[in-house]
Amino acid sequence: RKQAEDEARLLMRLGRQQENILFCYDCHLLAEPEPTLELLLEYSALGDLNHRLSRQEDYQELQTELGLPQVEAVAYATDLAAGLAHIHLLQPAVIHRDVKPANLLLFP
C-alpha cells in the first residue's frame, strides 16, 4: 500500500519533469471495500500502442507492408527512449519494470 502511494507520488513528480512521461494530476487511496489506489491521469486521445498495433494489423490485410510506418515507429521509439533515459539517470535510478505496448500511451 505504501509502495503504491510512493510510486503514484513519483509519477506525479516525473510527469512535471519530462514531457515523455505521463502526467498524473492526483492520486487517492480508497480503503473500502479493499485498498485501491486511484490515479487521475492525463487523457490519451490516441489510446495506447497496443491498440494502435491492433488497428494496424486490421489495416494490413489490405496492404503489403508489415508493421507501422517507419517514421511512426521511430518516433515512438525515440519518445520511449527519452522517457526511460530520464528515469534511469535519476539518483537513485527509477526502473519501469513493465514496459509493454499496452503501457505506452500515444499523444498527437
Short mmCIF file of N, CA and C in Angstrom, two decimals:
data_model
loop_
_atom_site.label_atom_id
_atom_site.label_comp_id
_atom_site.label_asym_id
_atom_site.label_seq_id
_atom_site.Cartn_x
_atom_site.Cartn_y
_atom_site.Cartn_z
N ARG A 1 0.83 -1.20 0.00
CA ARG A 1 0.00 0.00 0.00
C ARG A 1 0.88 1.26 0.00
N LYS A 2 1.82 1.32 0.89
CA LYS A 2 2.72 2.47 0.94
C LYS A 2 3.54 2.56 -0.34
N GLN A 3 3.98 1.42 -0.87
CA GLN A 3 4.75 1.41 -2.10
C GLN A 3 3.93 1.96 -3.26
N ALA A 4 2.66 1.62 -3.35
CA ALA A 4 1.79 2.12 -4.42
C ALA A 4 1.62 3.63 -4.30
N GLU A 5 1.44 4.13 -3.08
CA GLU A 5 1.31 5.58 -2.88
C GLU A 5 2.62 6.29 -3.26
N ASP A 6 3.75 5.71 -2.87
CA ASP A 6 5.05 6.31 -3.22
C ASP A 6 5.25 6.34 -4.73
N GLU A 7 4.87 5.27 -5.43
CA GLU A 7 5.00 5.23 -6.88
C GLU A 7 4.09 6.26 -7.55
N ALA A 8 2.89 6.46 -7.02
CA ALA A 8 1.97 7.46 -7.58
C ALA A 8 2.54 8.86 -7.39
N ARG A 9 3.10 9.14 -6.23
CA ARG A 9 3.71 10.46 -6.00
C ARG A 9 4.93 10.67 -6.90
N LEU A 10 5.69 9.61 -7.12
CA LEU A 10 6.83 9.68 -8.04
C LEU A 10 6.34 10.00 -9.45
N LEU A 11 5.28 9.34 -9.90
CA LEU A 11 4.71 9.61 -11.23
C LEU A 11 4.26 11.06 -11.33
N MET A 12 3.67 11.59 -10.27
CA MET A 12 3.24 12.99 -10.28
C MET A 12 4.44 13.92 -10.48
N ARG A 13 5.54 13.61 -9.82
CA ARG A 13 6.74 14.43 -9.94
C ARG A 13 7.39 14.28 -11.32
N LEU A 14 7.52 13.05 -11.80
CA LEU A 14 8.20 12.79 -13.07
C LEU A 14 7.45 13.39 -14.25
N GLY A 15 6.13 13.37 -14.21
CA GLY A 15 5.34 13.93 -15.30
C GLY A 15 5.53 15.43 -15.47
N ARG A 16 5.96 16.10 -14.40
CA ARG A 16 6.26 17.53 -14.48
C ARG A 16 7.66 17.78 -15.02
N GLN A 17 8.53 16.79 -14.89
CA GLN A 17 9.93 16.95 -15.26
C GLN A 17 10.22 16.61 -16.71
N GLN A 18 9.48 15.67 -17.29
CA GLN A 18 9.84 15.16 -18.60
C GLN A 18 8.58 14.99 -19.45
N GLU A 19 8.56 15.55 -20.63
CA GLU A 19 7.35 15.55 -21.47
C GLU A 19 6.96 14.17 -21.98
N ASN A 20 7.86 13.20 -21.96
CA ASN A 20 7.54 11.86 -22.45
C ASN A 20 7.05 10.93 -21.35
N ILE A 21 6.79 11.49 -20.19
CA ILE A 21 6.26 10.71 -19.07
C ILE A 21 4.85 11.21 -18.77
N LEU A 22 3.93 10.27 -18.68
CA LEU A 22 2.52 10.58 -18.46
C LEU A 22 2.35 11.47 -17.23
N PHE A 23 1.50 12.46 -17.35
CA PHE A 23 1.25 13.38 -16.25
C PHE A 23 0.15 12.83 -15.34
N CYS A 24 0.43 12.77 -14.06
CA CYS A 24 -0.53 12.33 -13.05
C CYS A 24 -0.96 13.55 -12.26
N TYR A 25 -2.23 13.90 -12.32
CA TYR A 25 -2.73 15.09 -11.65
C TYR A 25 -2.94 14.88 -10.16
N ASP A 26 -3.40 13.69 -9.79
CA ASP A 26 -3.73 13.45 -8.39
C ASP A 26 -3.84 11.95 -8.15
N CYS A 27 -3.77 11.57 -6.88
CA CYS A 27 -3.97 10.17 -6.51
C CYS A 27 -4.66 10.11 -5.15
N HIS A 28 -5.43 9.06 -4.96
CA HIS A 28 -6.13 8.84 -3.69
C HIS A 28 -6.13 7.36 -3.39
N LEU A 29 -5.94 7.03 -2.13
CA LEU A 29 -6.04 5.65 -1.68
C LEU A 29 -7.42 5.45 -1.07
N LEU A 30 -8.19 4.58 -1.67
CA LEU A 30 -9.53 4.25 -1.16
C LEU A 30 -9.40 3.01 -0.28
N ALA A 31 -9.98 3.04 0.89
CA ALA A 31 -9.85 1.94 1.83
C ALA A 31 -10.96 0.90 1.69
N GLU A 32 -12.10 1.30 1.20
CA GLU A 32 -13.26 0.40 1.15
C GLU A 32 -13.63 0.07 -0.29
N PRO A 33 -14.08 -1.05 -0.66
CA PRO A 33 -14.19 -2.27 0.15
C PRO A 33 -12.83 -2.95 0.34
N GLU A 34 -11.86 -2.67 -0.51
CA GLU A 34 -10.48 -3.13 -0.30
C GLU A 34 -9.55 -2.01 -0.74
N PRO A 35 -8.36 -1.94 -0.23
CA PRO A 35 -7.46 -0.84 -0.60
C PRO A 35 -7.23 -0.77 -2.11
N THR A 36 -7.50 0.39 -2.66
CA THR A 36 -7.36 0.62 -4.10
C THR A 36 -6.76 2.00 -4.32
N LEU A 37 -5.75 2.07 -5.14
CA LEU A 37 -5.14 3.35 -5.48
C LEU A 37 -5.77 3.86 -6.77
N GLU A 38 -6.35 5.05 -6.72
CA GLU A 38 -6.93 5.66 -7.91
C GLU A 38 -6.03 6.81 -8.35
N LEU A 39 -5.76 6.85 -9.67
CA LEU A 39 -4.92 7.89 -10.26
C LEU A 39 -5.74 8.71 -11.23
N LEU A 40 -5.57 10.02 -11.19
CA LEU A 40 -6.17 10.91 -12.17
C LEU A 40 -5.06 11.26 -13.15
N LEU A 41 -5.10 10.65 -14.35
CA LEU A 41 -4.03 10.75 -15.33
C LEU A 41 -4.40 11.63 -16.51
N GLU A 42 -3.37 12.10 -17.18
CA GLU A 42 -3.52 12.85 -18.42
C GLU A 42 -4.29 11.98 -19.43
N TYR A 43 -5.19 12.60 -20.18
CA TYR A 43 -6.01 11.88 -21.17
C TYR A 43 -5.20 11.61 -22.43
N SER A 44 -5.26 10.39 -22.89
CA SER A 44 -4.57 9.98 -24.11
C SER A 44 -5.60 9.69 -25.19
N ALA A 45 -5.89 10.69 -26.01
CA ALA A 45 -6.93 10.56 -27.03
C ALA A 45 -6.62 9.47 -28.05
N LEU A 46 -5.35 9.17 -28.26
CA LEU A 46 -4.97 8.16 -29.26
C LEU A 46 -4.88 6.75 -28.69
N GLY A 47 -5.10 6.62 -27.40
CA GLY A 47 -5.02 5.29 -26.78
C GLY A 47 -3.59 4.85 -26.55
N ASP A 48 -3.39 3.55 -26.52
CA ASP A 48 -2.05 3.02 -26.26
C ASP A 48 -1.48 2.35 -27.52
N LEU A 49 -0.20 2.03 -27.46
CA LEU A 49 0.48 1.45 -28.61
C LEU A 49 -0.07 0.07 -28.96
N ASN A 50 -0.50 -0.69 -27.97
CA ASN A 50 -1.09 -2.00 -28.24
C ASN A 50 -2.33 -1.86 -29.11
N HIS A 51 -3.19 -0.90 -28.78
CA HIS A 51 -4.39 -0.64 -29.58
C HIS A 51 -4.02 -0.18 -30.99
N ARG A 52 -3.01 0.69 -31.07
CA ARG A 52 -2.55 1.18 -32.37
C ARG A 52 -2.04 0.04 -33.24
N LEU A 53 -1.29 -0.87 -32.64
CA LEU A 53 -0.77 -2.01 -33.40
C LEU A 53 -1.89 -2.93 -33.88
N SER A 54 -2.92 -3.12 -33.05
CA SER A 54 -4.03 -3.97 -33.48
C SER A 54 -4.82 -3.33 -34.61
N ARG A 55 -4.97 -2.00 -34.59
CA ARG A 55 -5.63 -1.32 -35.71
C ARG A 55 -4.80 -1.45 -36.97
N GLN A 56 -3.47 -1.40 -36.84
CA GLN A 56 -2.58 -1.52 -37.98
C GLN A 56 -2.69 -2.93 -38.57
N GLU A 57 -2.82 -3.94 -37.73
CA GLU A 57 -2.96 -5.32 -38.23
C GLU A 57 -4.24 -5.47 -39.05
N ASP A 58 -5.34 -4.86 -38.61
CA ASP A 58 -6.58 -4.91 -39.37
C ASP A 58 -6.40 -4.25 -40.73
N TYR A 59 -5.71 -3.12 -40.74
CA TYR A 59 -5.48 -2.36 -41.98
C TYR A 59 -4.55 -3.12 -42.92
N GLN A 60 -3.60 -3.87 -42.37
CA GLN A 60 -2.59 -4.55 -43.19
C GLN A 60 -3.16 -5.66 -44.04
N GLU A 61 -4.33 -6.14 -43.71
CA GLU A 61 -4.93 -7.17 -44.56
C GLU A 61 -5.08 -6.67 -45.99
N LEU A 62 -5.17 -5.34 -46.16
CA LEU A 62 -5.31 -4.75 -47.48
C LEU A 62 -3.97 -4.25 -48.03
N GLN A 63 -2.91 -4.33 -47.24
CA GLN A 63 -1.62 -3.78 -47.62
C GLN A 63 -0.57 -4.88 -47.76
N THR A 64 0.57 -4.52 -48.34
CA THR A 64 1.66 -5.48 -48.47
C THR A 64 2.75 -5.25 -47.42
N GLU A 65 2.86 -4.03 -46.85
CA GLU A 65 3.88 -3.74 -45.84
C GLU A 65 3.45 -4.28 -44.48
N LEU A 66 4.43 -4.71 -43.70
CA LEU A 66 4.15 -5.19 -42.35
C LEU A 66 4.56 -4.14 -41.32
N GLY A 67 3.86 -4.10 -40.20
CA GLY A 67 4.22 -3.20 -39.11
C GLY A 67 3.78 -1.76 -39.34
N LEU A 68 4.18 -0.92 -38.41
CA LEU A 68 3.86 0.51 -38.51
C LEU A 68 4.75 1.17 -39.55
N PRO A 69 4.31 2.29 -40.09
CA PRO A 69 5.20 3.06 -40.96
C PRO A 69 6.48 3.39 -40.20
N GLN A 70 7.62 3.37 -40.89
CA GLN A 70 8.91 3.55 -40.24
C GLN A 70 9.00 4.87 -39.47
N VAL A 71 8.52 5.95 -40.04
CA VAL A 71 8.60 7.25 -39.36
C VAL A 71 7.84 7.21 -38.04
N GLU A 72 6.67 6.59 -38.04
CA GLU A 72 5.87 6.49 -36.83
C GLU A 72 6.56 5.62 -35.78
N ALA A 73 7.09 4.47 -36.20
CA ALA A 73 7.77 3.56 -35.26
C ALA A 73 9.00 4.23 -34.65
N VAL A 74 9.77 4.96 -35.45
CA VAL A 74 10.96 5.65 -34.94
C VAL A 74 10.56 6.74 -33.95
N ALA A 75 9.47 7.45 -34.22
CA ALA A 75 9.01 8.49 -33.30
C ALA A 75 8.62 7.89 -31.95
N TYR A 76 7.90 6.77 -31.97
CA TYR A 76 7.52 6.12 -30.71
C TYR A 76 8.75 5.65 -29.95
N ALA A 77 9.70 5.04 -30.66
CA ALA A 77 10.92 4.53 -30.02
C ALA A 77 11.74 5.66 -29.42
N THR A 78 11.82 6.79 -30.13
CA THR A 78 12.58 7.95 -29.65
C THR A 78 11.95 8.52 -28.38
N ASP A 79 10.64 8.65 -28.38
CA ASP A 79 9.94 9.16 -27.19
C ASP A 79 10.13 8.21 -26.00
N LEU A 80 10.00 6.91 -26.25
CA LEU A 80 10.19 5.92 -25.18
C LEU A 80 11.61 6.00 -24.63
N ALA A 81 12.59 6.07 -25.51
CA ALA A 81 13.99 6.14 -25.07
C ALA A 81 14.24 7.40 -24.24
N ALA A 82 13.66 8.52 -24.62
CA ALA A 82 13.85 9.76 -23.87
C ALA A 82 13.26 9.64 -22.46
N GLY A 83 12.07 9.08 -22.35
CA GLY A 83 11.45 8.91 -21.04
C GLY A 83 12.24 7.95 -20.16
N LEU A 84 12.67 6.81 -20.73
CA LEU A 84 13.45 5.84 -19.96
C LEU A 84 14.81 6.40 -19.56
N ALA A 85 15.45 7.12 -20.46
CA ALA A 85 16.75 7.72 -20.14
C ALA A 85 16.60 8.68 -18.96
N HIS A 86 15.53 9.45 -18.96
CA HIS A 86 15.31 10.40 -17.86
C HIS A 86 15.22 9.68 -16.52
N ILE A 87 14.39 8.65 -16.44
CA ILE A 87 14.22 7.98 -15.14
C ILE A 87 15.45 7.17 -14.74
N HIS A 88 16.20 6.65 -15.72
CA HIS A 88 17.39 5.87 -15.39
C HIS A 88 18.54 6.76 -14.91
N LEU A 89 18.53 8.04 -15.28
CA LEU A 89 19.58 8.96 -14.86
C LEU A 89 19.31 9.61 -13.51
N LEU A 90 18.12 9.39 -12.96
CA LEU A 90 17.81 9.95 -11.63
C LEU A 90 18.68 9.28 -10.57
N GLN A 91 18.86 9.96 -9.46
CA GLN A 91 19.59 9.39 -8.32
C GLN A 91 18.65 9.28 -7.14
N PRO A 92 18.24 8.12 -6.71
CA PRO A 92 18.56 6.83 -7.30
C PRO A 92 17.77 6.62 -8.60
N ALA A 93 18.28 5.75 -9.45
CA ALA A 93 17.62 5.47 -10.73
C ALA A 93 16.25 4.84 -10.49
N VAL A 94 15.33 5.12 -11.39
CA VAL A 94 14.00 4.52 -11.36
C VAL A 94 13.92 3.52 -12.49
N ILE A 95 13.43 2.33 -12.20
CA ILE A 95 13.29 1.28 -13.21
C ILE A 95 11.80 1.07 -13.46
N HIS A 96 11.38 1.08 -14.72
CA HIS A 96 9.95 1.00 -15.05
C HIS A 96 9.34 -0.34 -14.69
N ARG A 97 9.95 -1.46 -14.98
CA ARG A 97 9.53 -2.82 -14.65
C ARG A 97 8.38 -3.37 -15.49
N ASP A 98 7.71 -2.55 -16.30
CA ASP A 98 6.58 -3.08 -17.07
C ASP A 98 6.41 -2.35 -18.40
N VAL A 99 7.50 -2.24 -19.16
CA VAL A 99 7.44 -1.59 -20.46
C VAL A 99 6.83 -2.58 -21.45
N LYS A 100 5.68 -2.23 -21.99
CA LYS A 100 5.00 -3.04 -23.00
C LYS A 100 4.06 -2.13 -23.77
N PRO A 101 3.65 -2.52 -24.97
CA PRO A 101 2.81 -1.64 -25.80
C PRO A 101 1.55 -1.13 -25.08
N ALA A 102 0.93 -1.94 -24.25
CA ALA A 102 -0.28 -1.50 -23.56
C ALA A 102 -0.02 -0.39 -22.56
N ASN A 103 1.24 -0.23 -22.12
CA ASN A 103 1.59 0.82 -21.17
C ASN A 103 2.21 2.04 -21.81
N LEU A 104 2.25 2.08 -23.12
CA LEU A 104 2.79 3.23 -23.84
C LEU A 104 1.64 4.02 -24.45
N LEU A 105 1.29 5.13 -23.81
CA LEU A 105 0.17 5.94 -24.27
C LEU A 105 0.63 6.90 -25.37
N LEU A 106 -0.24 7.11 -26.34
CA LEU A 106 0.11 7.91 -27.52
C LEU A 106 -0.57 9.26 -27.49
N PHE A 107 0.17 10.26 -27.93
CA PHE A 107 -0.34 11.63 -27.98
C PHE A 107 -0.04 12.22 -29.35
N PRO A 108 -0.89 13.12 -29.83
CA PRO A 108 -0.65 13.73 -31.14
C PRO A 108 0.60 14.60 -31.14
#
